[in-house]
PDB file of C-alpha atoms in Angstrom:
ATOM      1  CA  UNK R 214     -37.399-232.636  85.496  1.00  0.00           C
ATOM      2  CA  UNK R 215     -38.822-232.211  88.850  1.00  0.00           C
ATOM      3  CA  UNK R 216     -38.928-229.444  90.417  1.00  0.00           C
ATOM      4  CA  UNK R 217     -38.331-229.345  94.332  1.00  0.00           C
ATOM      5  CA  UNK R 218     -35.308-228.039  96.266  1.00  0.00           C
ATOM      6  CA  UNK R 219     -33.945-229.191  99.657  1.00  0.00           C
ATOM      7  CA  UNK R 220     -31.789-227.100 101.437  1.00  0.00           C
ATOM      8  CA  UNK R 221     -29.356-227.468 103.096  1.00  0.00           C
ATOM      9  CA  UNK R 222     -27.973-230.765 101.054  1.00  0.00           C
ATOM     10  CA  UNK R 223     -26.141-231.646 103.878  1.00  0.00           C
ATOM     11  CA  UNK R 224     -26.044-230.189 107.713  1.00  0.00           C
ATOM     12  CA  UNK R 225     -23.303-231.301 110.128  1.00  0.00           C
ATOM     13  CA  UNK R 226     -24.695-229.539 113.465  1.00  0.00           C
ATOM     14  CA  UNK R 227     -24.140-229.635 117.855  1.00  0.00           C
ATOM     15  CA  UNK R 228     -26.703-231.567 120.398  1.00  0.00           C
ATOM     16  CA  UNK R 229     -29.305-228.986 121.236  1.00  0.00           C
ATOM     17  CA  UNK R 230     -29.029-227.102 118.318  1.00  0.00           C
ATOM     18  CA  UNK R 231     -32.705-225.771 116.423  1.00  0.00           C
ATOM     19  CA  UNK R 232     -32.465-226.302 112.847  1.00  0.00           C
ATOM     20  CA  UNK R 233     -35.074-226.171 109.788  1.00  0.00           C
ATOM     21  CA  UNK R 234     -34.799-228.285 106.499  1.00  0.00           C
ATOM     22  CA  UNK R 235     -36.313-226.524 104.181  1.00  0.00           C
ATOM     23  CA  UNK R 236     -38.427-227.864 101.401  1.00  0.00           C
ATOM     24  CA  UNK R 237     -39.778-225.715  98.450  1.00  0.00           C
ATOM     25  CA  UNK R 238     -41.368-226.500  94.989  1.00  0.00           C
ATOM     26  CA  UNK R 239     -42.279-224.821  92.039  1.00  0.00           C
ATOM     27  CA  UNK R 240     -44.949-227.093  90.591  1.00  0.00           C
ATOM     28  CA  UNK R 241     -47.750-226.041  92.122  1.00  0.00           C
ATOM     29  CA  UNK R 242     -48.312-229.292  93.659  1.00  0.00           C
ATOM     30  CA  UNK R 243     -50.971-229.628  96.774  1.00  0.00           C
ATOM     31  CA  UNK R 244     -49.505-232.442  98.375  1.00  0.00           C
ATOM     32  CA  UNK R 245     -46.028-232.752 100.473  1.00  0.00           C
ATOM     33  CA  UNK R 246     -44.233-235.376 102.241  1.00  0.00           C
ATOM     34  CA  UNK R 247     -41.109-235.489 104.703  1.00  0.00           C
ATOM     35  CA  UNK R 248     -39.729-239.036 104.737  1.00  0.00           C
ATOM     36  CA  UNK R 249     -36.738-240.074 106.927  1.00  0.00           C
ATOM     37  CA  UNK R 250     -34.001-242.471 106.118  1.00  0.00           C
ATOM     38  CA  UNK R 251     -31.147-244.387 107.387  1.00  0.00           C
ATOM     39  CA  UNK R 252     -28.477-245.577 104.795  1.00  0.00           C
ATOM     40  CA  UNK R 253     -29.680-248.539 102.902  1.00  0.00           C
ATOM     41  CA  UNK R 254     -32.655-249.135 105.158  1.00  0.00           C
ATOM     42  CA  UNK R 255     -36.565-248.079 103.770  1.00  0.00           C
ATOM     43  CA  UNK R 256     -38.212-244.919 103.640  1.00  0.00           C
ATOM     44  CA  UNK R 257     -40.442-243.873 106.569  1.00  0.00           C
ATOM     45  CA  UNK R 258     -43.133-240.801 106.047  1.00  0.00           C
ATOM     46  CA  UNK R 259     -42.531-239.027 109.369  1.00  0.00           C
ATOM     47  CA  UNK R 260     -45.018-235.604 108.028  1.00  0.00           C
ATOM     48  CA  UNK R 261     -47.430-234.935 105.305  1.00  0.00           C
ATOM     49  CA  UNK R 262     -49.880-231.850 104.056  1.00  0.00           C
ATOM     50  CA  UNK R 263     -52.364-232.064 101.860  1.00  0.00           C
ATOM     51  CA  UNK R 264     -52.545-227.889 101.511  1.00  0.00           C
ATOM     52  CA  UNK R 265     -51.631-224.783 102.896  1.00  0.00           C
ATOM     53  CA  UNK R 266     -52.743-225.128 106.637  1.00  0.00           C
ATOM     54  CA  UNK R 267     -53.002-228.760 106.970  1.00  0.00           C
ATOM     55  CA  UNK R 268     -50.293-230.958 108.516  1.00  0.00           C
ATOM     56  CA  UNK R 269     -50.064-234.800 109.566  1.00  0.00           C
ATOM     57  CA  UNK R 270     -47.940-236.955 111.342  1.00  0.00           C
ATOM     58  CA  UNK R 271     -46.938-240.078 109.286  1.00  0.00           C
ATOM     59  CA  UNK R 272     -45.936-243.560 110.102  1.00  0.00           C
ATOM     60  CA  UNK R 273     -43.020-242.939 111.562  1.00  0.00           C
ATOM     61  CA  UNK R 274     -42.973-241.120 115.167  1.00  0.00           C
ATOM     62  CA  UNK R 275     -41.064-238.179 114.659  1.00  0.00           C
ATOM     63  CA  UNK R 276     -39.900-235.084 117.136  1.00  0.00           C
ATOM     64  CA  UNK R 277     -40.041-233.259 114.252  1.00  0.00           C
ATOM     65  CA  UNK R 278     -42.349-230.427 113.491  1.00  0.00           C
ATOM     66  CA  UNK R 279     -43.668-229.252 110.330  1.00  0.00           C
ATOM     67  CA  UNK R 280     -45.629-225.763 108.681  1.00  0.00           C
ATOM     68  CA  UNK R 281     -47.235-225.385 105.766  1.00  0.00           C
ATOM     69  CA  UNK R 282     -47.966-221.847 105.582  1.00  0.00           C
ATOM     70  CA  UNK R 283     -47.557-221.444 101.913  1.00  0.00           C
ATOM     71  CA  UNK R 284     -48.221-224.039  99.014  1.00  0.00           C
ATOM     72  CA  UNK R 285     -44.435-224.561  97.638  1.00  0.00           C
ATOM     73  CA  UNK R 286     -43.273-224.257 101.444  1.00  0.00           C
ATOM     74  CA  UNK R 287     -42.922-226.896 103.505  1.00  0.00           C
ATOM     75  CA  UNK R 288     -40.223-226.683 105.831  1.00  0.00           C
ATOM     76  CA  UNK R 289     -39.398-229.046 108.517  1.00  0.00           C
ATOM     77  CA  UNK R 290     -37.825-228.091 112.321  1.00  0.00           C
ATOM     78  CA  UNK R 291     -36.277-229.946 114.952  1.00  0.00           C
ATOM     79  CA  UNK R 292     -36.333-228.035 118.025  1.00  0.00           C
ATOM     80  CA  UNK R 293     -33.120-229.139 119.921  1.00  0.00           C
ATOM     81  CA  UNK R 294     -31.301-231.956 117.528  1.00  0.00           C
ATOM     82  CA  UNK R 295     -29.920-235.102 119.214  1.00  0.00           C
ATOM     83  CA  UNK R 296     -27.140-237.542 117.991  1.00  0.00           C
ATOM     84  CA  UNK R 297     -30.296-240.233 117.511  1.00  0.00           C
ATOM     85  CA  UNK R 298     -31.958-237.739 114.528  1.00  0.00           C
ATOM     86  CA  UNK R 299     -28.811-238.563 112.366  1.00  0.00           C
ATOM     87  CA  UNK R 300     -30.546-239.618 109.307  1.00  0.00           C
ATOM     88  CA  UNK R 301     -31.448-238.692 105.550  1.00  0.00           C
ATOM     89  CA  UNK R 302     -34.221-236.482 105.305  1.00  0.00           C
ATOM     90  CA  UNK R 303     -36.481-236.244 101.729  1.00  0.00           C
ATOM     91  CA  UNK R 304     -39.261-234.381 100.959  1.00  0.00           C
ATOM     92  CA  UNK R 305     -41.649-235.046  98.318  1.00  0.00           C
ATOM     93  CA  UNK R 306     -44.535-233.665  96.479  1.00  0.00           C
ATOM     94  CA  UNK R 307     -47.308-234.227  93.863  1.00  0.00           C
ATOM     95  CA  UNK R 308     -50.509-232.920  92.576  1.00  0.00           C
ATOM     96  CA  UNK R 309     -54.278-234.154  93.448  1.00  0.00           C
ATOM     97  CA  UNK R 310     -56.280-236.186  91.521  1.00  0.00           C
ATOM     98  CA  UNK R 311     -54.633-235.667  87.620  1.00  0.00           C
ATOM     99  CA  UNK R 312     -54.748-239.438  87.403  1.00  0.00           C
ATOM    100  CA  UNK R 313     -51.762-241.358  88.755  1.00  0.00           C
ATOM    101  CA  UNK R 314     -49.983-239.354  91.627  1.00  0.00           C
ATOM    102  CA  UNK R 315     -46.720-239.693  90.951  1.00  0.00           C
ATOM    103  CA  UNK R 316     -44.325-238.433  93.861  1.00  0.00           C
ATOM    104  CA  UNK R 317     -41.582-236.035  92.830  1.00  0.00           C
ATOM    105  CA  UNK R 318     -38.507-236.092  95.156  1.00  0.00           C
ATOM    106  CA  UNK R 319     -36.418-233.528  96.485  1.00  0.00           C
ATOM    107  CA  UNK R 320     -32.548-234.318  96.695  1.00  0.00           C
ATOM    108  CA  UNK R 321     -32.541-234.996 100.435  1.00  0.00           C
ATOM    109  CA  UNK R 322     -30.777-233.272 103.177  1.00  0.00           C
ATOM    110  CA  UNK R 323     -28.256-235.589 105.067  1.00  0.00           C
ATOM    111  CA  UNK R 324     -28.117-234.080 108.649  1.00  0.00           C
ATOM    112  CA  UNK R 325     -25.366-235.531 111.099  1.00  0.00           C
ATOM    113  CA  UNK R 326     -25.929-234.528 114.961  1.00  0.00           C
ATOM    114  CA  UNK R 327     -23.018-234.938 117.104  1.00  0.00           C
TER     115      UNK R 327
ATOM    116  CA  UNK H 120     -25.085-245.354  87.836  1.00  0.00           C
ATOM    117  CA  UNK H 121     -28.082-247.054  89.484  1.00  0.00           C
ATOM    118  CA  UNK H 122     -31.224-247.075  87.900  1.00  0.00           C
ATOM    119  CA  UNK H 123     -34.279-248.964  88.615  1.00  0.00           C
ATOM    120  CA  UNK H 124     -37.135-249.666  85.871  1.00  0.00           C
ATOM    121  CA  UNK H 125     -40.897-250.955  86.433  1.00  0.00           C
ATOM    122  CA  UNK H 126     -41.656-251.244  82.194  1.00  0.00           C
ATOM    123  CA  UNK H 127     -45.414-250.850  82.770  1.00  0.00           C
ATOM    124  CA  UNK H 128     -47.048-247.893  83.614  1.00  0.00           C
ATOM    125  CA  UNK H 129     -50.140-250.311  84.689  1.00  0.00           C
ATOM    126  CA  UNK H 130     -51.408-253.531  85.604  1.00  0.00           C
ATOM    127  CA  UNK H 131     -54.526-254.614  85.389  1.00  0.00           C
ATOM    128  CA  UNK H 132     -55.851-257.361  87.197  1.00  0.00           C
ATOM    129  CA  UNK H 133     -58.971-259.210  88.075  1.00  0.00           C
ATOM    130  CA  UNK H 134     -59.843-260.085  91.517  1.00  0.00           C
ATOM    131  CA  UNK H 135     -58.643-263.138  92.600  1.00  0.00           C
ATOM    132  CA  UNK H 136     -56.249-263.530  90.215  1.00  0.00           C
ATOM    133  CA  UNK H 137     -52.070-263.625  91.199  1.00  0.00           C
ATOM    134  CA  UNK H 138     -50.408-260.753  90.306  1.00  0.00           C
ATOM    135  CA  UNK H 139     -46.971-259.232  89.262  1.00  0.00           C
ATOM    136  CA  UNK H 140     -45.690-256.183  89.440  1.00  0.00           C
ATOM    137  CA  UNK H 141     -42.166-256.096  87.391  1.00  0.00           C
ATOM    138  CA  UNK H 142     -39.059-254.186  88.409  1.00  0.00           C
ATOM    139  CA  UNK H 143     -35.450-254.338  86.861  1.00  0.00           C
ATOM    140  CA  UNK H 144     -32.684-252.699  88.252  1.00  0.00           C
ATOM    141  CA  UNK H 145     -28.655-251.835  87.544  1.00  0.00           C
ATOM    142  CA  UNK H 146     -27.129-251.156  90.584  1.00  0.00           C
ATOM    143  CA  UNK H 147     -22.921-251.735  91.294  1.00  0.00           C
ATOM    144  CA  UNK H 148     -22.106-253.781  94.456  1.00  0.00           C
ATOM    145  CA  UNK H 149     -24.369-256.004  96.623  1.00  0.00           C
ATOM    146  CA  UNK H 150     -28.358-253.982  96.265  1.00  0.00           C
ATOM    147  CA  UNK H 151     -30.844-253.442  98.270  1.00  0.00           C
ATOM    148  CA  UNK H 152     -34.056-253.442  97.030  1.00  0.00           C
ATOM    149  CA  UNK H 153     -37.608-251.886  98.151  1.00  0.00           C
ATOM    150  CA  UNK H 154     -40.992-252.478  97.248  1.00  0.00           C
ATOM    151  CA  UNK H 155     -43.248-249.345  97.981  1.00  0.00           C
ATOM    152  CA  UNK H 156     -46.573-248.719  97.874  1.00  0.00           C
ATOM    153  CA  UNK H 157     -49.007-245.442  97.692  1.00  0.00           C
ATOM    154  CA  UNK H 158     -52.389-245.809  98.481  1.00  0.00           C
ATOM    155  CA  UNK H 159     -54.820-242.748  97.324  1.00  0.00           C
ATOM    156  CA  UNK H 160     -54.606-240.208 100.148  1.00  0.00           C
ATOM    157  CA  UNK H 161     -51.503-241.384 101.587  1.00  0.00           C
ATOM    158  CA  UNK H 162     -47.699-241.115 101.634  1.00  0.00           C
ATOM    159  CA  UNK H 163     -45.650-243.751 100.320  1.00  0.00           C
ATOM    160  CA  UNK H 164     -45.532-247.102 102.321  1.00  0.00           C
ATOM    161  CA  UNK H 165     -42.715-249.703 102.577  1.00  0.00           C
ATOM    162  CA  UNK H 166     -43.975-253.290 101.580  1.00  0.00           C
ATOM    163  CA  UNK H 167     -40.977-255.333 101.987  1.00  0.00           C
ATOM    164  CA  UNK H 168     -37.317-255.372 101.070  1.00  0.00           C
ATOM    165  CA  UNK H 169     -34.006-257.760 100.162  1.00  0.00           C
ATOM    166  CA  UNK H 170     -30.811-256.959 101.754  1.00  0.00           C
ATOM    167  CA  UNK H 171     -29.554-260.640 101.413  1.00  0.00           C
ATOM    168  CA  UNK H 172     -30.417-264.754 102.459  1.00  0.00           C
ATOM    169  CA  UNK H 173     -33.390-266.010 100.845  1.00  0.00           C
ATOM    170  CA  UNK H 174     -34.212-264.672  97.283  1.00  0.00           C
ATOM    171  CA  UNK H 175     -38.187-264.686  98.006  1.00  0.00           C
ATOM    172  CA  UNK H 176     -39.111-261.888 100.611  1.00  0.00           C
ATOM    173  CA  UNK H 177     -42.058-261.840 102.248  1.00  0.00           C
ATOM    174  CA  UNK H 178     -43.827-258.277 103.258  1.00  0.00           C
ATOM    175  CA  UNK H 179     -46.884-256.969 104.146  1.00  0.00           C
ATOM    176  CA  UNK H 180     -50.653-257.754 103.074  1.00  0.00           C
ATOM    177  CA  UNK H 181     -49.417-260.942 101.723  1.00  0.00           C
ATOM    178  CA  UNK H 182     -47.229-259.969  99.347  1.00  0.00           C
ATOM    179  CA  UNK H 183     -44.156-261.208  98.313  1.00  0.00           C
ATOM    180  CA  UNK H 184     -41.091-260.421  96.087  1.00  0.00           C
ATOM    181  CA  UNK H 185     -38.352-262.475  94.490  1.00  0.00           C
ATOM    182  CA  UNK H 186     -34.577-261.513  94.166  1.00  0.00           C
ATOM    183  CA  UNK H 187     -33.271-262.846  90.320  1.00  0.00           C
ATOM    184  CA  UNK H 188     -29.246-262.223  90.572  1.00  0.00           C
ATOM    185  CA  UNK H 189     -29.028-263.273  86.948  1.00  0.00           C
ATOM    186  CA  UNK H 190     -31.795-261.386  85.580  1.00  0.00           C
ATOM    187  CA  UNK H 191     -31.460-258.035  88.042  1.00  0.00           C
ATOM    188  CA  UNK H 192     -35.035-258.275  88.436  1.00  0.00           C
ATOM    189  CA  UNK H 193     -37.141-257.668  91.367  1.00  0.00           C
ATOM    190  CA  UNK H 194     -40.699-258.484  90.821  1.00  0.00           C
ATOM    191  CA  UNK H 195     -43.440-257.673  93.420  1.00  0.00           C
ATOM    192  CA  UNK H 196     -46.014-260.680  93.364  1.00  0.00           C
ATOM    193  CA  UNK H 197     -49.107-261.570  95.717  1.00  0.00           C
ATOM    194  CA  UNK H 198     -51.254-264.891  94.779  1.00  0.00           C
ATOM    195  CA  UNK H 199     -54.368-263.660  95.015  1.00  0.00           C
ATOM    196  CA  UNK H 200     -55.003-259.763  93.979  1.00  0.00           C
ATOM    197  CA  UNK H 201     -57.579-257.547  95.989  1.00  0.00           C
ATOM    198  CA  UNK H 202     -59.612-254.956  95.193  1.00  0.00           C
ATOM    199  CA  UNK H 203     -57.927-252.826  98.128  1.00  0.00           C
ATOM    200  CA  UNK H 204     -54.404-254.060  96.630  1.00  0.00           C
ATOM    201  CA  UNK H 205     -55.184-251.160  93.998  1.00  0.00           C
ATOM    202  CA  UNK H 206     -52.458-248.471  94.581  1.00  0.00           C
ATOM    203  CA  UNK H 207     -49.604-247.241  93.033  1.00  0.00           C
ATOM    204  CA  UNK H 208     -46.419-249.617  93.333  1.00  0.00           C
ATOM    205  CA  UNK H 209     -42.788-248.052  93.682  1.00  0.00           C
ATOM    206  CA  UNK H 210     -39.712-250.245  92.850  1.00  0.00           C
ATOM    207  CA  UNK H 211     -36.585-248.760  94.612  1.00  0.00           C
ATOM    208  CA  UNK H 212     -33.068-249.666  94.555  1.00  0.00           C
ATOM    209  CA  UNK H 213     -29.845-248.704  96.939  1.00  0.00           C
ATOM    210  CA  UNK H 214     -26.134-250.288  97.227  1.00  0.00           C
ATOM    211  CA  UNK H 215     -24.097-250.544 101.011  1.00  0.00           C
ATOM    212  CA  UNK H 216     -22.065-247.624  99.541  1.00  0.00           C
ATOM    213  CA  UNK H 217     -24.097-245.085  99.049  1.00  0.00           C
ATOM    214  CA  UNK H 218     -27.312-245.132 101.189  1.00  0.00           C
ATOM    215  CA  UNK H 219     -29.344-243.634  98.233  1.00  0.00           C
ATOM    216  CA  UNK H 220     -32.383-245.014  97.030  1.00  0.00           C
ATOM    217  CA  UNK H 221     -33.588-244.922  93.601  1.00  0.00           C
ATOM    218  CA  UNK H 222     -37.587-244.939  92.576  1.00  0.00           C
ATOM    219  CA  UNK H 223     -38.569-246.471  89.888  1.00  0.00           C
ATOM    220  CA  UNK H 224     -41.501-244.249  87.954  1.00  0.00           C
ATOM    221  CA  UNK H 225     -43.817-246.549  89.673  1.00  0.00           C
ATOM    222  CA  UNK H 226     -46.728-248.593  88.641  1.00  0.00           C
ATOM    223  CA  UNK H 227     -50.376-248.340  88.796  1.00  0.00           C
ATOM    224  CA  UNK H 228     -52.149-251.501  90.139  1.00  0.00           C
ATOM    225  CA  UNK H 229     -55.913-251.780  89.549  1.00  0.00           C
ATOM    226  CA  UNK H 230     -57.762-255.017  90.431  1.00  0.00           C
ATOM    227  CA  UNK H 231     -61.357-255.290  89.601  1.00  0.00           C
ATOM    228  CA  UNK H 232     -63.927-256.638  90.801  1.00  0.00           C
TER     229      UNK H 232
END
């Protein structure tokens, strides 16, 4: 059973608004992921971290902004939210180098901007 | 309930050779399916997908998948393996109605030399 937690599981929120998605696990893993995604279309990795202090923009251009201030912590903020970042959200996480790195999925957060 | 299943933890292949990567899948309703892949270092990458038309997809680095109805299968192919093709190789699985993909546990790929 994995353990990583996205909160809130869904987010219904105004234009303009600053919100955070937050991400936490309990697995001690080094490595975390945000990935964005519309229904039924692929994945997209709009963030990643590879440790506490270390942050990268993905494939995916994002207005996003990430932190990783603290190893299970990896929280994700949009500054003023716009109808066009309607989308699923997931965050993801595994550990370095212990063979296969197998990604461990949070439940997503759904966020709807109107 | 969907579910998606890739029955070997790895492949092993020889440079040169084709490859297959297998993936079954349950799903209600029309499915999408996904082909991702994870090089070392990285996030997870999309490959290629089937949403509908043709059952053989083409994606990127030359690799291709075909879409078996009958057998719910999903199987990631490329003719000719690289050593650089070595990564780990996530199946994934969604229906129109609920927008939610599904990993498979994934499959290492190692071609050698």
């Amino acid at each position: 059973e994995a353990d990583i937690y996205q909160t809130p599981r869904y987010l219904v929120i105004g234009t303009g608004k600053k919100i955070t998605l937050e991400c936490s696990q309990t697995m001690g893993h080094d490595k975390m992921y945000w990935y964005q995604q519309d229904p039924g279309m692929e994945l997209h990795l709009i963030h990643y971290s590879y440790g506490v202090n270390s942050t990268e923009k993905g494939d995916l251009s994002s207005e996003s902004t990430v932190s990783r201030i603290r190893t299970e912590h990896f929280p994700l903020t949009l500054e003023s939210a716009r109808p066009s970042h309607t989308s699923q959200y997931l965050c993801a996480s595994t550990r370095t180098g212990t063979g296969v790195e197998k990604l461990f999925f949070g439940s997503g957060t759904q966020l709807s901007v109107l | 309930a969907q579910s998606v299943a890739q029955p070997e933890d790895q492949v092993n292949v020889a440079e040169g050779n084709p490859l297959t990567v297998k993936c079954t899948y349950s799903v209600s309703g029309n499915p999408y399916l996904f082909w991702y892949v994870q090089y070392p270092n990285r996030g997870l990458q999309f490959l290629l997908k089937y949403i509908t038309g043709d059952n053989l997809v083409k994606g990127s680095y030359g690799f291709e998948a075909e879409f078996n109805k009958s057998q719910t299968s999903f199987h990631l192919k490329k003719p000719s393996a690289l050593v650089s093709d070595s990564a780990l190789y996530f199946c994934a699985v969604t229906n129109s109605n609920t927008g939610k993909l599904i990993f498979g546990q994934g499959t290492t790929l190692q071609v050698k030399p």
